[in-house]
XYZ file of C-alpha atoms in Angstrom:
382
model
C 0.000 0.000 0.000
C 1.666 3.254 -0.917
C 1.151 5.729 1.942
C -1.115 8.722 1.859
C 0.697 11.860 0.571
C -0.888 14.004 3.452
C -0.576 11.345 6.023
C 3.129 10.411 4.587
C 4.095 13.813 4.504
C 3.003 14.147 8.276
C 5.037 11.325 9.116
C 8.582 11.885 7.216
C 7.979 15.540 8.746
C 7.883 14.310 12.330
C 10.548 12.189 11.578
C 13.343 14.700 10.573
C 12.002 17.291 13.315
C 10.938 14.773 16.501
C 12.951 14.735 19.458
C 15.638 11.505 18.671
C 13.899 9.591 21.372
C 10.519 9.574 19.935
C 11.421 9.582 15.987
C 11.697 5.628 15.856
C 8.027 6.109 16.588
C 7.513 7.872 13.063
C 8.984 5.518 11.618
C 7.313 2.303 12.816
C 3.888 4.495 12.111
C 4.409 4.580 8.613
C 5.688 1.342 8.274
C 2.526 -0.478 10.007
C 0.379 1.766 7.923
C 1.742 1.018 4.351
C 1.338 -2.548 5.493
C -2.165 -2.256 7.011
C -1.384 -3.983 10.322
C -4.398 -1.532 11.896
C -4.270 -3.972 15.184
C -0.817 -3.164 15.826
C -0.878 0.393 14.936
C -3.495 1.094 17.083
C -1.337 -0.353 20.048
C 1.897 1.329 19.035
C -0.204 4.805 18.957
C -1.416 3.877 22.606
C 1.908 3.626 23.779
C 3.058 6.698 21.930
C 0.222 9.197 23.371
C 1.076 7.945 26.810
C 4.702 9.022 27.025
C 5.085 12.416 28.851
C 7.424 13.754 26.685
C 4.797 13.319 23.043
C 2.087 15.709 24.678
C 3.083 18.283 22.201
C 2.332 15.524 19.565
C -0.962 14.313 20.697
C -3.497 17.149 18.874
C -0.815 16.751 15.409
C -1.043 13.040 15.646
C -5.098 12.769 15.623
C -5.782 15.244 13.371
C -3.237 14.460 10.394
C -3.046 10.838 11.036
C -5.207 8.723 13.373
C -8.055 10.224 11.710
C -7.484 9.053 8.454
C -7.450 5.083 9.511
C -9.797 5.580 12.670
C -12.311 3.102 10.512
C -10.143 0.309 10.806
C -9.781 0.822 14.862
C -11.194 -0.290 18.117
C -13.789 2.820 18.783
C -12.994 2.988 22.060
C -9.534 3.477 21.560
C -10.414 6.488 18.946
C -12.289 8.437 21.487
C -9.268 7.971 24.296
C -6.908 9.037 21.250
C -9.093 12.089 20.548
C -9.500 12.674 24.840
C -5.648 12.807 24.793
C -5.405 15.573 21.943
C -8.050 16.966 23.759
C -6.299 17.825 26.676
C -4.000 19.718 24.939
C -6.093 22.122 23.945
C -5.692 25.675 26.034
C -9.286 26.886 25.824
C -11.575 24.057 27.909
C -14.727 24.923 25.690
C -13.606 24.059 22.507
C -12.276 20.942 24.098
C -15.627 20.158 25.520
C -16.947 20.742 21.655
C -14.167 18.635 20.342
C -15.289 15.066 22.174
C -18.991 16.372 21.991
C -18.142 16.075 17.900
C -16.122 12.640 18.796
C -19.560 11.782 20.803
C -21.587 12.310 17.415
C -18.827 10.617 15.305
C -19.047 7.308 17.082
C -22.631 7.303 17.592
C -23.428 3.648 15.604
C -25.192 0.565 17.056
C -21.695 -1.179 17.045
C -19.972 1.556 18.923
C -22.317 2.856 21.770
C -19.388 1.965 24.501
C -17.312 4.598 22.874
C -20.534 6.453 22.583
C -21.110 6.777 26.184
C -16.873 7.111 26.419
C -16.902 10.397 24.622
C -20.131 11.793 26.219
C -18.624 11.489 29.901
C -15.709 13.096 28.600
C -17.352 16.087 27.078
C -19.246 16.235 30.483
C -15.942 16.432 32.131
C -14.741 19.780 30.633
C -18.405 21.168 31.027
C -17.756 20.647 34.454
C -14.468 22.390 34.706
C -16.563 25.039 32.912
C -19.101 25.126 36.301
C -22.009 23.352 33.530
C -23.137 21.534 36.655
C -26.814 21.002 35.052
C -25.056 19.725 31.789
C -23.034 17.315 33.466
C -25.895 15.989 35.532
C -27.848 15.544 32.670
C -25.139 13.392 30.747
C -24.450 11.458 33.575
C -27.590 10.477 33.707
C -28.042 9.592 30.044
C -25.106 7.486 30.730
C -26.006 5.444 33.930
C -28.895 4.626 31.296
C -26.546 3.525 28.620
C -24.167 1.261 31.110
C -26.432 -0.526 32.837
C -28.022 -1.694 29.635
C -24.559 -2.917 28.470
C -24.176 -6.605 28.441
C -20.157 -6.500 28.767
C -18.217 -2.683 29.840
C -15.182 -2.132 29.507
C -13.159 -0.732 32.073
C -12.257 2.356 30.946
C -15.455 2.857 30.215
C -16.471 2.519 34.685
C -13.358 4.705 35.538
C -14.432 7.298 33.136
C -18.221 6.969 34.914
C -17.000 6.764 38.145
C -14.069 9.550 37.745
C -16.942 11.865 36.469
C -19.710 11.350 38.695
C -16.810 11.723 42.106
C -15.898 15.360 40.462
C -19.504 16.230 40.297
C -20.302 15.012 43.879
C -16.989 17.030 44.885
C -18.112 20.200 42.947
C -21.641 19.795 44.985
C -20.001 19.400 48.096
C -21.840 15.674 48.230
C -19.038 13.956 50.551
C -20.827 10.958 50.867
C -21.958 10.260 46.835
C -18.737 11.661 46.313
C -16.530 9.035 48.892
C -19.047 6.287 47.260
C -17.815 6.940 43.119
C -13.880 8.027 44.200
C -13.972 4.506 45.803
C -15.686 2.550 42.771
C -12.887 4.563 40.405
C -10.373 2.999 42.543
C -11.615 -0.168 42.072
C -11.434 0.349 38.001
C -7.796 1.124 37.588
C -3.869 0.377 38.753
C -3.528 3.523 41.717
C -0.254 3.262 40.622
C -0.859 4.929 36.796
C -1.873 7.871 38.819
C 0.891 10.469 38.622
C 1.780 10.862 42.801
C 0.579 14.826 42.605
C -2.780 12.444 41.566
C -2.735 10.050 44.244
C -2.254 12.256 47.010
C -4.961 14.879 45.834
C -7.596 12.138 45.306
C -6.836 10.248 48.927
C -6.969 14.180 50.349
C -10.187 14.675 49.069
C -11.439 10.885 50.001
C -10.368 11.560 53.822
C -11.949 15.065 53.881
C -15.602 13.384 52.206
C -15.048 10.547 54.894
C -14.947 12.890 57.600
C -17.512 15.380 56.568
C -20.484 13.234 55.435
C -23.003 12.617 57.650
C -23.819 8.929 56.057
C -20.272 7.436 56.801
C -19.189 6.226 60.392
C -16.914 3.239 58.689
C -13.995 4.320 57.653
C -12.457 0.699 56.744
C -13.068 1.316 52.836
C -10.548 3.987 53.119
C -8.248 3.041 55.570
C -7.221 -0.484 54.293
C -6.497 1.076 50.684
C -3.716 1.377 48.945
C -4.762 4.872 48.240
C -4.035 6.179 51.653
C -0.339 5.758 51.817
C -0.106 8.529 49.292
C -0.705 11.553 52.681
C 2.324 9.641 54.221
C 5.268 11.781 54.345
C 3.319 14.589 52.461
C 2.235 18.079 54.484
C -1.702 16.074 54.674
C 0.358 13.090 56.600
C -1.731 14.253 59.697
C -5.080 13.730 58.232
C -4.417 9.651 57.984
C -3.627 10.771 62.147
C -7.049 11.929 62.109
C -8.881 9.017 60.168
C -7.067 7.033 62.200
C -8.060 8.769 65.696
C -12.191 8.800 64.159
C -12.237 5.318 63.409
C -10.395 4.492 67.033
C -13.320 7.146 68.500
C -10.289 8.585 70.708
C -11.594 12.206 71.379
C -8.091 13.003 72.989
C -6.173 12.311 69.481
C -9.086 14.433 67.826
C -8.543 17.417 69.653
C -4.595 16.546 69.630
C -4.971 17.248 66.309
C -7.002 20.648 66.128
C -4.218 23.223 65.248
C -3.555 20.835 61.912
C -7.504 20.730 61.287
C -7.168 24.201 61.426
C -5.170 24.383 58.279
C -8.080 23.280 56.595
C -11.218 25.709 56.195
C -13.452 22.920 54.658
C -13.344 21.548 58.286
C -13.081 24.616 60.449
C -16.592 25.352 58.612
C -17.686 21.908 59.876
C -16.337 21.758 63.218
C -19.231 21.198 65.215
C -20.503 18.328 63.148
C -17.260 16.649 63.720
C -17.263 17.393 67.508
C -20.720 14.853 67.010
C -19.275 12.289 65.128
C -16.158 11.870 67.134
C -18.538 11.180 69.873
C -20.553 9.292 67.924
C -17.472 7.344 66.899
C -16.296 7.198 70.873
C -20.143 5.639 71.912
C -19.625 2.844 69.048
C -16.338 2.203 70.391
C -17.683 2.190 74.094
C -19.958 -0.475 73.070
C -18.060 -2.413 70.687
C -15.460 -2.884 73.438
C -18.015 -4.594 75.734
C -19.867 -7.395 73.204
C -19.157 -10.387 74.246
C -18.283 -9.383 77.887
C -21.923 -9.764 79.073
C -22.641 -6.068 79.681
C -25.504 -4.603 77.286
C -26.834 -2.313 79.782
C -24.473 0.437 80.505
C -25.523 3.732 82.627
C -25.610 7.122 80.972
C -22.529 8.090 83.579
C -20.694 5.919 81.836
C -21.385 6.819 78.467
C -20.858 10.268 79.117
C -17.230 9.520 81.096
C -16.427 7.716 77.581
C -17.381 10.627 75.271
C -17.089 13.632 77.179
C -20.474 14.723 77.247
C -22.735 15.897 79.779
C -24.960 13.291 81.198
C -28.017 15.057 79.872
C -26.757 14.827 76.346
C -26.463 11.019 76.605
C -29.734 10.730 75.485
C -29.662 12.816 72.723
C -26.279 11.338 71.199
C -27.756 7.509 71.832
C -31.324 8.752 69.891
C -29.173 10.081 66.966
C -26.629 6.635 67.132
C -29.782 4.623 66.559
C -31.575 6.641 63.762
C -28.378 6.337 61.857
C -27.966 2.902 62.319
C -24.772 2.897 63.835
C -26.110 0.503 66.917
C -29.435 -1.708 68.189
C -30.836 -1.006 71.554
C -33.013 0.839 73.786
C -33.259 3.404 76.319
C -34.222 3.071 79.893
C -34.852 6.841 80.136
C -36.130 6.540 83.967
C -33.101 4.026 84.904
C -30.453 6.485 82.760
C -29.406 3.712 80.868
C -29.007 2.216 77.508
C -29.461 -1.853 76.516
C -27.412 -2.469 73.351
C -27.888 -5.023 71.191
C -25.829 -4.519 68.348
C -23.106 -2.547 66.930
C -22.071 -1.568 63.786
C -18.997 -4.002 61.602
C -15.952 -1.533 62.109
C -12.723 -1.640 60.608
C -10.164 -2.413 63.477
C -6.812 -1.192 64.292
C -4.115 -2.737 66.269
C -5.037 -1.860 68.915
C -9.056 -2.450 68.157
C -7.423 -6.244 67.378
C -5.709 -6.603 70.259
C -8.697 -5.701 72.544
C -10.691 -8.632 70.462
C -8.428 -10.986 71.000
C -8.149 -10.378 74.745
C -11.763 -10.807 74.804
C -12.124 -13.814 72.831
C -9.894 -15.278 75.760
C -11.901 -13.934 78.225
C -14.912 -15.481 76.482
C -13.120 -18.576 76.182
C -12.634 -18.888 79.765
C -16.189 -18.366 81.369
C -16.758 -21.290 78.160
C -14.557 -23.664 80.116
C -15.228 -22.561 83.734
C -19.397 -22.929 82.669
C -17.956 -26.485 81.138
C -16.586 -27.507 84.620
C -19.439 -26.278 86.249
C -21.659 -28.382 84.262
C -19.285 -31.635 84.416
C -19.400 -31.448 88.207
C -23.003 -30.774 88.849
C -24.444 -33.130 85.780
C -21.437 -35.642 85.141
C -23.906 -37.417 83.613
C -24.110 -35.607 80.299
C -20.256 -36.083 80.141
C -19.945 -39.795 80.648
C-alpha cells in the first residue's frame, strides 16, 4: 500500500524534526500503515500518546493521522486518542466541543461503549466550565446507557466513576462523592496515577469521609492502597485523624485541632465533627463490651467515655440509633441504655488486640461454665 501523501508527509515531517527519542516512533507508524497492520498500529499509537514527553504531539497526531485510519480501529480506543489531543487544547470549551463532535462521530449501534466514552468526557470539561446542570444531565443519560450494556469495559467505569466523584466534589456531596472516588479505585492500577494524583484524590477521600453525615466506617478507606499517598506529604496528619475517628479517641481528635485548622473545609464543619467523634467514641464504648456480658451500661458511663454531659447522653444515643450505627433501647427513667448490636468496624491494632483479649476472656467463662456443668451433671459427660 503506498502511503497517503498528506498522512506520509506528516510522518517523514515528524521524523526529521521529533525529538531523537521519539522519531523511531515515526517511523514504525508509517511502516505499520503502508502494510495495514491496523491492530498493531493502534497499540503502538497507545503507547506513543502515553509518554510524557509526546504531549506536544498528541493534537498533530489525531488530526493528520489517526483520523485518516480511525475506521479500521477499536472505537474505544479512537475516542481515548481524541480525549488525549483533547487535553492539549488551552481553551476548555472548545475541548468540551471537540469530544462532543467525537460523541456524534461514534454514535453507531456497534460503537455505543465509545458512545457513552466520549459523552462522559465532554461532560468532564463542562464541568471544569461550572455546567453543573449539563453534566448531571449526561451522567444520567449514561447510567442509562451502562447498565443496559451486556459487557463494559473498564475504561469505560473509571471514566463513569471519575466523572460522577468530580460532580459530587463540585456539589459538596461527601458521601456520593466518597461512594464513586472509591468505585474509580476499584477500576484502575492507583499506581498509573501520577503521585501529585494520588495524594490529591486520597486528600479529598479523607476530607468526604470525615464530613459526610452517612459514613461512620472508615475501613473502605483506611485499608487502601490509596491512603499511603498523605504519608510523608504536608496532609500526613489527616491519615492521624482518620485514624483517631475510626479508634473514636476524642483526645487524638482534639490533639490534632491546630492541623484541622489548616483546613477551612473543616473549620466550617467543626461542630458536626465534635458529634461524630462522639458518635465514633459511643460505638467504640460499646463495641469494646460485646461479648463481655454487659448490654446495659448507665448514661454516667457513656458520658465519662465521650465527654459529654450526662443530659446529652440521650440525645447522642437517639441520633446513634436513627443512623444505624447501633441496636438497643433506652431506659430513660433508669439512665441507661441496653445495646444489642453494633455496627462491623474496621479495626486497628489496637481495636485487634482488645478482640483478641476478649475472645480469651470469652473462652474462659466457656470452660469454667464447662466444669461447672461436668461437676453438677457428670452425667451428660460420661
Amino acid at each position: 500500500m503506498e502511503v497517503d501523501s498528506k498522512v506520509g508527509a506528516y510522518l517523514q515531517t515528524q521524523q526529521r524534526e521529533a525529538p531523537a527519542e521519539l522519531t523511531h516512533f515515526f517511523t514504525e507508524f508509517e511502516d505499520l500503515y503502508e502494510r495495514k497492520i491496523w491492530h498493531q498500529l493502534t497499540k503502538l499509537v497507545e503507547t506513543f500518546i502515553n509518554i510524557p514527553e509526546a504531549a506536544p504531539f498528541r493534537i498533530g497526531i489525531y488530526n493528520e493521522f489517526v483520523r485518516d485510519w480511525q475506521k479500521y480501529m477499536n472505537k474505544v480506543k479512537l475516542v481515548l486518542f481524541a480525549l488525549a489531543a483533547a487535553r492539549q487544547f488551552d481553551n476548555i470549551s472548545a475541548a468540551a466541543e471537540f469530544m462532543e463532535k467525537i460523541a456524534k462521530d461514534v454514535d453507531q449501534p456497534e460503537s455505543q461503549e465509545a458512545h457513552a466514552l466520549a459523552l462522559l468526557e465532554s461532560a468532564h470539561f463542562r464541568l471544569l466550565l461550572n455546567d453543573l446542570d449539563s453534566t448531571r444531565d449526561t451522567l444520567e443519560k449514561c447510567q442509562r446507557m451502562v447498565e443496559s450494556f451486556a459487557t463494559v469495559d473498564p475504561v469505560i467505569y473509571a471514566s463513569f466513576y471519575r466523572v460522577c466523584a468530580d460532580y459530587y466534589k463540585a456539589k459538596a456531596a461527601f458521601g456520593q462523592y466518597y461512594k464513586n472516588a472509591l468505585l474509580l479505585l476499584a477500576c484502575i492500577d492507583i499506581q498509573e496515577l501520577s503521585h501529585v494524583d494520588r495524594v490529591q484524590r486520597a486528600y479529598d477521600l479523607s476530607i468526604a469521609a470525615l464530613l459526610s453525615d452517612t459514613i461512620y466506617n472508615f475501613g473502605d478507606l483506611l485499608s487502601h492502597p490509596i491512603i499511603d499517598a498523605l504519608k510523608g506529604t504536608e496532609h500526613e496528619w489527616m491519615v492521624a485523624l482518620l485514624l483517631a475517628f475510626n479508634a473514636g479517641d476524642i483526645g487524638k481528635f482534639e490533639s490534632l485541632t491546630g492541623s484541622l485548622h489548616a483546613q477551612p473545609l473543616l473549620v466550617q464543619q467543626e461542630a458536626f465533627l465534635q458529634q461524630k467523634i462522639r458518635l465514633m467514641a459511643l460505638i467504640e464504648s460499646m463495641f469494646k463490651r460485646q461479648g463481655t456480658g454487659a448490654r446495659t451500661i448507665p448514661f454516667s458511663v457513656v458520658s465519662a467515655e465521650t465527654k459529654m454531659p450526662v443530659g446529652e447522653i440521650e440525645h447522642l444515643v437517639m441520633k446513634a440509633l436513627s443512623l444505624g450505627l447501633i441496636r438497643g433501647g433506652i431506659d430513660q427513667v433508669g439512665q441507661q441504655i441496653t445495646v444489642q448490636w453494633v455496627q462491623p468496624r474496621y479495626l486497628g491494632k489496637d481495636q485487634i488486640k482488645n478482640l483478641v483479649d476478649r475472645l480469651m476472656q470469652w473462652e474462659g467463662r466457656v470452660n469454667e461454665t464447662a466444669q461447672q456443668m461436668s461437676q453438677t451433671t457428670p452425667e451428660l459427660f460420661a
